mmCIF file of C-alpha atoms in Angstrom:
data_model
loop_
_atom_site.group_PDB
_atom_site.id
_atom_site.type_symbol
_atom_site.label_atom_id
_atom_site.label_comp_id
_atom_site.label_asym_id
_atom_site.label_seq_id
_atom_site.Cartn_x
_atom_site.Cartn_y
_atom_site.Cartn_z
ATOM 1 C CA UNK A 1 83.010 86.800 70.393
ATOM 2 C CA UNK A 2 79.895 85.266 71.592
ATOM 3 C CA UNK A 3 77.238 84.582 68.597
ATOM 4 C CA UNK A 4 73.946 82.881 68.499
ATOM 5 C CA UNK A 5 72.944 81.541 65.152
ATOM 6 C CA UNK A 6 69.323 82.286 64.733
ATOM 7 C CA UNK A 7 68.768 80.237 62.004
ATOM 8 C CA UNK A 8 70.349 76.911 60.943
ATOM 9 C CA UNK A 9 69.181 73.450 59.658
ATOM 10 C CA UNK A 10 71.488 71.471 62.349
ATOM 11 C CA UNK A 11 69.668 68.061 61.067
ATOM 12 C CA UNK A 12 71.521 68.333 57.785
ATOM 13 C CA UNK A 13 75.101 69.093 59.640
ATOM 14 C CA UNK A 14 77.304 67.236 60.954
ATOM 15 C CA UNK A 15 79.087 67.130 64.806
ATOM 16 C CA UNK A 16 82.405 68.937 62.813
ATOM 17 C CA UNK A 17 79.969 71.554 62.145
ATOM 18 C CA UNK A 18 78.824 71.572 65.602
ATOM 19 C CA UNK A 19 82.235 71.632 67.187
ATOM 20 C CA UNK A 20 83.826 74.475 64.586
ATOM 21 C CA UNK A 21 80.674 76.418 65.693
ATOM 22 C CA UNK A 22 81.613 76.075 69.608
ATOM 23 C CA UNK A 23 84.851 76.977 69.020
ATOM 24 C CA UNK A 24 84.296 80.213 67.018
ATOM 25 C CA UNK A 25 82.212 81.700 69.646
ATOM 26 C CA UNK A 26 78.451 80.640 69.044
ATOM 27 C CA UNK A 27 76.710 79.801 72.068
ATOM 28 C CA UNK A 28 73.182 79.005 70.896
ATOM 29 C CA UNK A 29 71.265 77.904 67.662
ATOM 30 C CA UNK A 30 67.605 78.043 66.733
ATOM 31 C CA UNK A 31 66.646 75.717 63.931
ATOM 32 C CA UNK A 32 63.198 76.133 61.886
ATOM 33 C CA UNK A 33 61.487 73.027 60.733
ATOM 34 C CA UNK A 34 62.041 73.312 56.947
ATOM 35 C CA UNK A 35 61.770 71.140 53.512
ATOM 36 C CA UNK A 36 64.274 68.206 53.774
ATOM 37 C CA UNK A 37 64.963 68.179 49.879
ATOM 38 C CA UNK A 38 62.042 65.833 49.007
ATOM 39 C CA UNK A 39 58.632 65.606 49.660
ATOM 40 C CA UNK A 40 57.771 63.763 53.057
ATOM 41 C CA UNK A 41 54.946 60.828 51.938
ATOM 42 C CA UNK A 42 52.864 61.456 55.304
ATOM 43 C CA UNK A 43 52.185 63.566 58.193
ATOM 44 C CA UNK A 44 54.167 60.792 60.439
ATOM 45 C CA UNK A 45 57.196 61.977 58.825
ATOM 46 C CA UNK A 46 57.058 65.247 60.113
ATOM 47 C CA UNK A 47 56.517 63.866 63.871
ATOM 48 C CA UNK A 48 59.004 61.942 63.561
ATOM 49 C CA UNK A 49 61.057 65.034 62.127
ATOM 50 C CA UNK A 50 59.773 66.968 64.904
ATOM 51 C CA UNK A 51 60.777 64.251 67.312
ATOM 52 C CA UNK A 52 64.310 64.757 66.127
ATOM 53 C CA UNK A 53 64.285 68.765 66.543
ATOM 54 C CA UNK A 54 63.273 68.310 70.121
ATOM 55 C CA UNK A 55 64.996 65.270 71.125
ATOM 56 C CA UNK A 56 68.109 64.050 69.259
ATOM 57 C CA UNK A 57 69.397 67.593 67.829
ATOM 58 C CA UNK A 58 69.310 69.310 71.541
ATOM 59 C CA UNK A 59 71.345 66.590 72.523
ATOM 60 C CA UNK A 60 74.282 66.877 69.829
ATOM 61 C CA UNK A 61 74.378 70.489 70.327
ATOM 62 C CA UNK A 62 74.661 70.354 74.361
ATOM 63 C CA UNK A 63 77.308 67.795 73.695
ATOM 64 C CA UNK A 64 80.075 70.958 72.792
ATOM 65 C CA UNK A 65 77.956 73.547 75.068
ATOM 66 C CA UNK A 66 75.676 75.379 72.398
ATOM 67 C CA UNK A 67 71.882 75.635 73.605
ATOM 68 C CA UNK A 68 69.757 74.192 70.472
ATOM 69 C CA UNK A 69 66.224 76.250 69.907
ATOM 70 C CA UNK A 70 63.898 74.880 67.566
ATOM 71 C CA UNK A 71 60.400 76.058 65.646
ATOM 72 C CA UNK A 72 57.590 73.904 64.834
ATOM 73 C CA UNK A 73 55.626 73.775 61.695
ATOM 74 C CA UNK A 74 54.925 72.644 57.818
ATOM 75 C CA UNK A 75 57.300 74.749 55.739
ATOM 76 C CA UNK A 76 56.162 76.357 52.470
ATOM 77 C CA UNK A 77 56.933 74.232 49.849
ATOM 78 C CA UNK A 78 55.045 71.419 51.173
ATOM 79 C CA UNK A 79 52.080 73.299 52.088
ATOM 80 C CA UNK A 80 51.348 73.563 48.260
ATOM 81 C CA UNK A 81 49.552 70.506 49.310
ATOM 82 C CA UNK A 82 47.051 71.212 51.563
ATOM 83 C CA UNK A 83 45.498 68.061 52.681
ATOM 84 C CA UNK A 84 48.451 66.709 54.201
ATOM 85 C CA UNK A 85 49.499 70.236 55.997
ATOM 86 C CA UNK A 86 46.540 70.339 57.641
ATOM 87 C CA UNK A 87 47.248 66.680 58.889
ATOM 88 C CA UNK A 88 50.761 68.143 60.243
ATOM 89 C CA UNK A 89 48.945 71.210 61.680
ATOM 90 C CA UNK A 90 47.522 68.746 63.773
ATOM 91 C CA UNK A 91 50.149 66.943 65.288
ATOM 92 C CA UNK A 92 52.080 70.569 66.327
ATOM 93 C CA UNK A 93 50.069 70.931 69.560
ATOM 94 C CA UNK A 94 51.992 67.813 70.994
ATOM 95 C CA UNK A 95 55.012 69.289 70.452
ATOM 96 C CA UNK A 96 54.778 73.294 71.125
ATOM 97 C CA UNK A 97 55.428 72.521 75.063
ATOM 98 C CA UNK A 98 58.962 70.846 74.558
ATOM 99 C CA UNK A 99 61.329 72.739 76.395
ATOM 100 C CA UNK A 100 63.456 73.783 73.544
ATOM 101 C CA UNK A 101 60.500 74.941 71.285
ATOM 102 C CA UNK A 102 60.592 78.949 70.351
ATOM 103 C CA UNK A 103 57.198 79.269 68.244
ATOM 104 C CA UNK A 104 55.491 78.322 64.941
ATOM 105 C CA UNK A 105 58.269 78.776 62.190
ATOM 106 C CA UNK A 106 59.099 78.680 59.335
ATOM 107 C CA UNK A 107 56.231 79.463 57.925
ATOM 108 C CA UNK A 108 55.575 81.516 54.560
ATOM 109 C CA UNK A 109 55.427 81.733 51.091
ATOM 110 C CA UNK A 110 57.618 79.490 48.278
ATOM 111 C CA UNK A 111 55.842 80.711 44.772
ATOM 112 C CA UNK A 112 53.594 82.918 45.796
ATOM 113 C CA UNK A 113 50.595 80.270 45.287
ATOM 114 C CA UNK A 114 46.788 79.965 46.923
ATOM 115 C CA UNK A 115 47.729 76.890 48.432
ATOM 116 C CA UNK A 116 50.648 78.657 50.159
ATOM 117 C CA UNK A 117 48.831 81.039 51.337
ATOM 118 C CA UNK A 118 45.622 79.387 52.746
ATOM 119 C CA UNK A 119 48.371 77.062 54.673
ATOM 120 C CA UNK A 120 50.178 80.209 55.632
ATOM 121 C CA UNK A 121 47.145 81.764 57.279
ATOM 122 C CA UNK A 122 45.857 78.970 58.988
ATOM 123 C CA UNK A 123 49.789 78.278 60.738
ATOM 124 C CA UNK A 124 49.703 82.052 61.551
ATOM 125 C CA UNK A 125 46.233 82.096 63.056
ATOM 126 C CA UNK A 126 46.976 78.992 64.935
ATOM 127 C CA UNK A 127 50.564 81.011 66.348
ATOM 128 C CA UNK A 128 48.619 84.113 67.217
ATOM 129 C CA UNK A 129 45.804 82.424 69.198
ATOM 130 C CA UNK A 130 48.264 80.523 71.323
ATOM 131 C CA UNK A 131 50.629 82.805 71.887
ATOM 132 C CA UNK A 132 53.614 81.542 70.080
ATOM 133 C CA UNK A 133 56.362 83.317 68.818
ATOM 134 C CA UNK A 134 56.499 83.245 64.482
ATOM 135 C CA UNK A 135 59.640 82.896 62.330
ATOM 136 C CA UNK A 136 58.644 83.494 58.733
ATOM 137 C CA UNK A 137 60.390 82.037 55.368
ATOM 138 C CA UNK A 138 60.136 84.754 52.169
ATOM 139 C CA UNK A 139 60.235 83.523 48.440
ATOM 140 C CA UNK A 140 63.651 83.618 47.273
ATOM 141 C CA UNK A 141 64.824 85.712 43.826
ATOM 142 C CA UNK A 142 62.197 87.432 41.842
ATOM 143 C CA UNK A 143 59.101 85.814 44.133
ATOM 144 C CA UNK A 144 60.719 87.599 47.246
ATOM 145 C CA UNK A 145 59.261 91.183 47.089
ATOM 146 C CA UNK A 146 55.970 89.971 45.930
ATOM 147 C CA UNK A 147 56.142 87.358 48.316
ATOM 148 C CA UNK A 148 57.080 89.643 51.454
ATOM 149 C CA UNK A 149 54.241 91.934 50.602
ATOM 150 C CA UNK A 150 51.404 89.167 50.601
ATOM 151 C CA UNK A 151 53.336 87.954 53.958
ATOM 152 C CA UNK A 152 52.584 91.546 55.475
ATOM 153 C CA UNK A 153 49.147 91.660 54.279
ATOM 154 C CA UNK A 154 48.227 88.222 55.575
ATOM 155 C CA UNK A 155 49.861 88.987 59.036
ATOM 156 C CA UNK A 156 47.890 91.862 59.521
ATOM 157 C CA UNK A 157 44.625 89.980 58.486
ATOM 158 C CA UNK A 158 45.323 87.531 61.340
ATOM 159 C CA UNK A 159 46.370 90.421 63.874
ATOM 160 C CA UNK A 160 49.941 89.289 64.460
ATOM 161 C CA UNK A 161 51.746 91.171 66.816
ATOM 162 C CA UNK A 162 54.577 92.481 65.160
ATOM 163 C CA UNK A 163 56.924 92.747 67.976
ATOM 164 C CA UNK A 164 56.350 88.913 68.052
ATOM 165 C CA UNK A 165 57.230 87.953 64.590
ATOM 166 C CA UNK A 166 60.566 87.948 62.713
ATOM 167 C CA UNK A 167 60.649 88.103 58.893
ATOM 168 C CA UNK A 168 63.620 85.975 57.340
ATOM 169 C CA UNK A 169 65.552 86.411 54.595
ATOM 170 C CA UNK A 170 65.124 90.043 53.525
ATOM 171 C CA UNK A 171 67.367 92.072 50.983
ATOM 172 C CA UNK A 172 67.701 95.394 49.940
ATOM 173 C CA UNK A 173 63.877 95.872 48.287
ATOM 174 C CA UNK A 174 62.075 93.987 51.488
ATOM 175 C CA UNK A 175 63.990 95.869 54.615
ATOM 176 C CA UNK A 176 62.289 98.651 54.951
ATOM 177 C CA UNK A 177 58.490 97.221 54.504
ATOM 178 C CA UNK A 178 59.322 95.010 56.994
ATOM 179 C CA UNK A 179 60.830 97.624 59.709
ATOM 180 C CA UNK A 180 58.478 99.980 59.146
ATOM 181 C CA UNK A 181 55.914 97.930 59.957
ATOM 182 C CA UNK A 182 57.427 96.973 63.205
ATOM 183 C CA UNK A 183 58.497 93.468 62.608
ATOM 184 C CA UNK A 184 61.730 91.915 63.165
ATOM 185 C CA UNK A 185 63.770 90.764 60.254
ATOM 186 C CA UNK A 186 66.307 88.339 59.351
ATOM 187 C CA UNK A 187 69.141 88.423 56.949
ATOM 188 C CA UNK A 188 70.612 85.285 55.620
ATOM 189 C CA UNK A 189 74.176 84.665 53.780
ATOM 190 C CA UNK A 190 74.298 82.243 51.271
ATOM 191 C CA UNK A 191 77.547 81.529 49.758
ATOM 192 C CA UNK A 192 76.219 81.997 46.141
ATOM 193 C CA UNK A 193 73.065 83.755 44.160
ATOM 194 C CA UNK A 194 71.477 85.935 47.572
ATOM 195 C CA UNK A 195 72.426 87.858 49.928
ATOM 196 C CA UNK A 196 76.526 88.495 50.950
ATOM 197 C CA UNK A 197 78.123 89.169 54.144
ATOM 198 C CA UNK A 198 79.373 92.635 52.592
ATOM 199 C CA UNK A 199 75.979 93.347 51.660
ATOM 200 C CA UNK A 200 74.383 92.426 54.592
ATOM 201 C CA UNK A 201 77.026 94.892 56.774
ATOM 202 C CA UNK A 202 75.726 97.698 54.404
ATOM 203 C CA UNK A 203 72.151 97.143 55.193
ATOM 204 C CA UNK A 204 72.892 96.980 58.987
ATOM 205 C CA UNK A 205 74.454 100.654 58.435
ATOM 206 C CA UNK A 206 71.896 101.591 56.470
ATOM 207 C CA UNK A 207 68.738 101.142 58.612
ATOM 208 C CA UNK A 208 70.754 100.682 62.043
ATOM 209 C CA UNK A 209 70.390 96.990 62.995
ATOM 210 C CA UNK A 210 67.345 97.748 65.498
ATOM 211 C CA UNK A 211 65.187 94.512 65.313
ATOM 212 C CA UNK A 212 67.441 93.050 62.717
ATOM 213 C CA UNK A 213 68.959 89.491 63.565
ATOM 214 C CA UNK A 214 71.726 87.884 60.766
ATOM 215 C CA UNK A 215 71.851 84.171 59.720
ATOM 216 C CA UNK A 216 73.461 81.643 57.440
ATOM 217 C CA UNK A 217 70.762 79.331 57.239
ATOM 218 C CA UNK A 218 73.159 76.575 56.533
ATOM 219 C CA UNK A 219 71.356 73.630 55.513
ATOM 220 C CA UNK A 220 71.965 69.891 53.176
ATOM 221 C CA UNK A 221 72.477 72.573 50.173
ATOM 222 C CA UNK A 222 75.381 74.775 48.950
ATOM 223 C CA UNK A 223 75.914 76.694 52.106
ATOM 224 C CA UNK A 224 78.137 77.855 55.452
ATOM 225 C CA UNK A 225 77.332 78.387 58.806
ATOM 226 C CA UNK A 226 80.688 80.263 59.030
ATOM 227 C CA UNK A 227 79.177 83.357 56.708
ATOM 228 C CA UNK A 228 77.844 84.905 59.470
ATOM 229 C CA UNK A 229 81.344 84.758 60.959
ATOM 230 C CA UNK A 230 82.492 86.628 57.608
ATOM 231 C CA UNK A 231 79.645 89.270 58.240
ATOM 232 C CA UNK A 232 81.134 89.907 61.588
ATOM 233 C CA UNK A 233 84.928 90.216 60.197
ATOM 234 C CA UNK A 234 83.226 92.899 57.529
ATOM 235 C CA UNK A 235 81.492 94.752 60.355
ATOM 236 C CA UNK A 236 84.651 95.054 62.720
ATOM 237 C CA UNK A 237 86.534 95.962 59.443
ATOM 238 C CA UNK A 238 84.630 99.066 58.789
ATOM 239 C CA UNK A 239 85.058 100.693 62.759
ATOM 240 C CA UNK A 240 82.233 99.410 64.564
ATOM 241 C CA UNK A 241 82.916 98.251 68.227
ATOM 242 C CA UNK A 242 82.746 95.236 69.733
ATOM 243 C CA UNK A 243 79.729 95.869 71.762
ATOM 244 C CA UNK A 244 78.178 97.107 68.606
ATOM 245 C CA UNK A 245 78.995 93.675 67.250
ATOM 246 C CA UNK A 246 77.593 91.517 70.296
ATOM 247 C CA UNK A 247 74.419 93.688 70.058
ATOM 248 C CA UNK A 248 73.653 92.670 66.546
ATOM 249 C CA UNK A 249 75.228 89.176 66.694
ATOM 250 C CA UNK A 250 74.183 88.173 69.811
ATOM 251 C CA UNK A 251 72.215 90.359 71.924
ATOM 252 C CA UNK A 252 69.444 90.970 68.893
ATOM 253 C CA UNK A 253 68.598 87.071 69.013
ATOM 254 C CA UNK A 254 68.262 87.303 72.820
ATOM 255 C CA UNK A 255 65.904 89.916 72.814
ATOM 256 C CA UNK A 256 63.572 88.444 70.013
ATOM 257 C CA UNK A 257 63.745 85.017 71.593
ATOM 258 C CA UNK A 258 63.378 85.498 74.981
ATOM 259 C CA UNK A 259 60.057 86.688 74.676
ATOM 260 C CA UNK A 260 59.424 82.534 74.698
ATOM 261 C CA UNK A 261 59.785 81.850 78.355
ATOM 262 C CA UNK A 262 61.867 78.492 77.088
ATOM 263 C CA UNK A 263 64.914 80.809 75.655
ATOM 264 C CA UNK A 264 67.640 81.116 78.594
ATOM 265 C CA UNK A 265 70.365 83.136 77.124
ATOM 266 C CA UNK A 266 71.222 86.585 78.722
ATOM 267 C CA UNK A 267 72.118 89.721 76.948
ATOM 268 C CA UNK A 268 76.174 90.177 77.189
ATOM 269 C CA UNK A 269 76.991 93.585 77.780
ATOM 270 C CA UNK A 270 80.598 94.351 77.985
ATOM 271 C CA UNK A 271 82.337 96.761 80.715
ATOM 272 C CA UNK A 272 84.306 100.145 79.912
ATOM 273 C CA UNK A 273 87.730 99.156 78.134
ATOM 274 C CA UNK A 274 86.380 95.031 78.522
ATOM 275 C CA UNK A 275 86.739 92.888 75.030
ATOM 276 C CA UNK A 276 84.839 90.118 74.663
ATOM 277 C CA UNK A 277 86.448 87.241 76.423
ATOM 278 C CA UNK A 278 88.059 84.740 74.399
ATOM 279 C CA UNK A 279 86.496 82.012 72.728
ATOM 280 C CA UNK A 280 87.717 79.285 74.611
ATOM 281 C CA UNK A 281 87.090 80.662 77.687
ATOM 282 C CA UNK A 282 83.611 81.196 76.381
ATOM 283 C CA UNK A 283 83.134 77.900 75.279
ATOM 284 C CA UNK A 284 84.457 76.336 78.490
ATOM 285 C CA UNK A 285 81.378 78.674 80.486
ATOM 286 C CA UNK A 286 78.945 77.255 77.993
ATOM 287 C CA UNK A 287 80.020 73.682 78.841
ATOM 288 C CA UNK A 288 79.069 74.333 82.104
ATOM 289 C CA UNK A 289 76.246 75.977 81.622
ATOM 290 C CA UNK B 1 82.501 103.815 59.319
ATOM 291 C CA UNK B 2 85.041 103.645 56.530
ATOM 292 C CA UNK B 3 86.057 106.719 54.706
ATOM 293 C CA UNK B 4 85.374 106.476 50.990
ATOM 294 C CA UNK B 5 89.185 106.187 50.137
ATOM 295 C CA UNK B 6 89.109 102.978 52.828
ATOM 296 C CA UNK B 7 85.558 101.290 50.786
ATOM 297 C CA UNK B 8 87.711 101.637 47.725
ATOM 298 C CA UNK B 9 90.850 100.592 49.143
ATOM 299 C CA UNK B 10 89.156 97.618 50.775
ATOM 300 C CA UNK B 11 86.657 96.620 47.960
ATOM 301 C CA UNK B 12 87.759 97.158 44.874
ATOM 302 C CA UNK B 13 89.615 93.928 44.300
ATOM 303 C CA UNK B 14 86.456 91.726 44.551
ATOM 304 C CA UNK B 15 84.656 94.466 42.458
ATOM 305 C CA UNK B 16 87.044 94.038 39.446
ATOM 306 C CA UNK B 17 86.716 90.182 40.147
ATOM 307 C CA UNK B 18 82.772 90.878 39.677
ATOM 308 C CA UNK B 19 82.802 93.031 36.749
ATOM 309 C CA UNK B 20 85.343 90.730 34.876
ATOM 310 C CA UNK B 21 82.737 87.642 35.797
ATOM 311 C CA UNK B 22 80.044 89.526 33.993
ATOM 312 C CA UNK B 23 82.139 90.503 31.018
ATOM 313 C CA UNK B 24 83.175 86.981 30.689
ATOM 314 C CA UNK B 25 79.408 85.894 30.727
ATOM 315 C CA UNK B 26 78.361 88.422 28.312
ATOM 316 C CA UNK B 27 81.499 86.944 26.192
ATOM 317 C CA UNK B 28 80.103 83.269 26.660
ATOM 318 C CA UNK B 29 76.382 83.970 25.578
ATOM 319 C CA UNK B 30 78.359 86.024 22.429
ATOM 320 C CA UNK B 31 80.363 82.415 21.365
ATOM 321 C CA UNK B 32 77.206 80.007 22.101
ATOM 322 C CA UNK B 33 75.329 78.481 19.358
ATOM 323 C CA UNK B 34 72.059 80.394 19.314
ATOM 324 C CA UNK B 35 73.790 83.772 20.642
ATOM 325 C CA UNK B 36 71.612 86.166 22.573
ATOM 326 C CA UNK B 37 70.434 87.738 19.420
ATOM 327 C CA UNK B 38 68.725 84.267 18.844
ATOM 328 C CA UNK B 39 66.506 84.775 22.167
ATOM 329 C CA UNK B 40 65.930 88.910 22.400
ATOM 330 C CA UNK B 41 62.756 88.548 24.650
ATOM 331 C CA UNK B 42 64.070 86.458 27.121
ATOM 332 C CA UNK B 43 63.347 88.253 29.997
ATOM 333 C CA UNK B 44 66.356 87.676 32.147
ATOM 334 C CA UNK B 45 68.575 89.426 29.280
ATOM 335 C CA UNK B 46 66.210 92.335 29.300
ATOM 336 C CA UNK B 47 66.698 92.494 32.915
ATOM 337 C CA UNK B 48 70.448 92.160 32.863
ATOM 338 C CA UNK B 49 70.535 94.776 30.334
ATOM 339 C CA UNK B 50 68.596 97.239 32.575
ATOM 340 C CA UNK B 51 70.354 96.281 35.324
ATOM 341 C CA UNK B 52 73.554 97.150 33.729
ATOM 342 C CA UNK B 53 72.216 100.900 33.059
ATOM 343 C CA UNK B 54 71.471 101.024 36.940
ATOM 344 C CA UNK B 55 75.404 99.949 37.438
ATOM 345 C CA UNK B 56 76.568 103.017 34.974
ATOM 346 C CA UNK B 57 74.510 105.428 36.143
ATOM 347 C CA UNK B 58 76.581 108.249 38.170
ATOM 348 C CA UNK B 59 73.778 109.293 40.520
ATOM 349 C CA UNK B 60 74.925 109.349 43.882
ATOM 350 C CA UNK B 61 71.654 108.891 45.349
ATOM 351 C CA UNK B 62 71.032 105.982 43.289
ATOM 352 C CA UNK B 63 70.464 103.379 46.054
ATOM 353 C CA UNK B 64 71.456 100.727 43.208
ATOM 354 C CA UNK B 65 71.399 97.595 44.800
ATOM 355 C CA UNK B 66 67.339 98.262 45.720
ATOM 356 C CA UNK B 67 66.709 99.530 42.118
ATOM 357 C CA UNK B 68 68.587 96.026 40.554
ATOM 358 C CA UNK B 69 66.825 93.821 43.440
ATOM 359 C CA UNK B 70 62.904 95.835 41.997
ATOM 360 C CA UNK B 71 63.947 95.111 38.065
ATOM 361 C CA UNK B 72 64.511 91.076 39.049
ATOM 362 C CA UNK B 73 61.536 90.906 40.716
ATOM 363 C CA UNK B 74 58.030 89.418 39.722
ATOM 364 C CA UNK B 75 55.379 92.391 40.514
ATOM 365 C CA UNK B 76 52.023 91.059 39.482
ATOM 366 C CA UNK B 77 49.243 91.180 41.819
ATOM 367 C CA UNK B 78 48.941 88.414 44.479
ATOM 368 C CA UNK B 79 46.325 85.169 44.034
ATOM 369 C CA UNK B 80 42.678 84.984 45.647
ATOM 370 C CA UNK B 81 42.787 82.320 48.317
ATOM 371 C CA UNK B 82 38.756 82.166 47.154
#
């Protein structure tokens, strides 16, 4: 089995996680810029964070044969500070041409406020005008539905091409409006409180899996990168083929990310009667790549 | 796609566990000082009981997960950016 985790915060994880991900079939990861768990005091803190995402993390991942890609932005939570946000946005162009950068993300909303909306619009506009892909964070719990609808309206206002935008953390009540408008969606699997691997498998069956990616968004909080693998187990147990698993957990991220010239992983298509290669074989090949 | 019998066999143990967990939380609320009757207007409790009604529905077209998601969602208008 080949897997791409399209949303993981590797800066918060240890080398043990990287190694176990490699041993369990993960060939590439994509890491959006996000909230560190505390508010940074100045724009220079973000510059250092962007250096970590574009310089240090790719090396850690490569040491176990995983390709590391990333996204640059100021996150939804710290976007409440408009002055700081604009200082960070001014620094972003210096990083957009780095070889592992896929686009602008994860921008979005946290509490659906006026300030968050202003900064969302400015970053979305920056992405659209410069031809960057966009990765979007939608709010959690009671704020998700309203925030998702606000984001869809703002993306229309800024003229974003839906095929170049992935809207993440969809759940049962937000997946249809996202897919109906032509956007990509992401489902995020959390150990507690939000989406579970079984519910994600339900939504894959209900909506067909087109333009849909699945991730674990593992970070510094209670999270588990292997929730993604639990979803593959449940999806397989429901009778779906190896190729269907590959299409959702590997080829869909490839299809979306390949709109950036920086993304190098190719789709995997099994021949008739062929099984996905054992993990050890894949890991060895990844290391060679 | 699994048959309905296979779905029941595969997921019944965890559904049983979740329902007992929910019942235990309700019991805990009843035992607590300032029981739920002391906070009858708490929006979360109202949402909780509305959700139980959806769960108990025998409508096969119910789309229960989506309905419960909407019960727990803020549906007030978006703020102005002006």
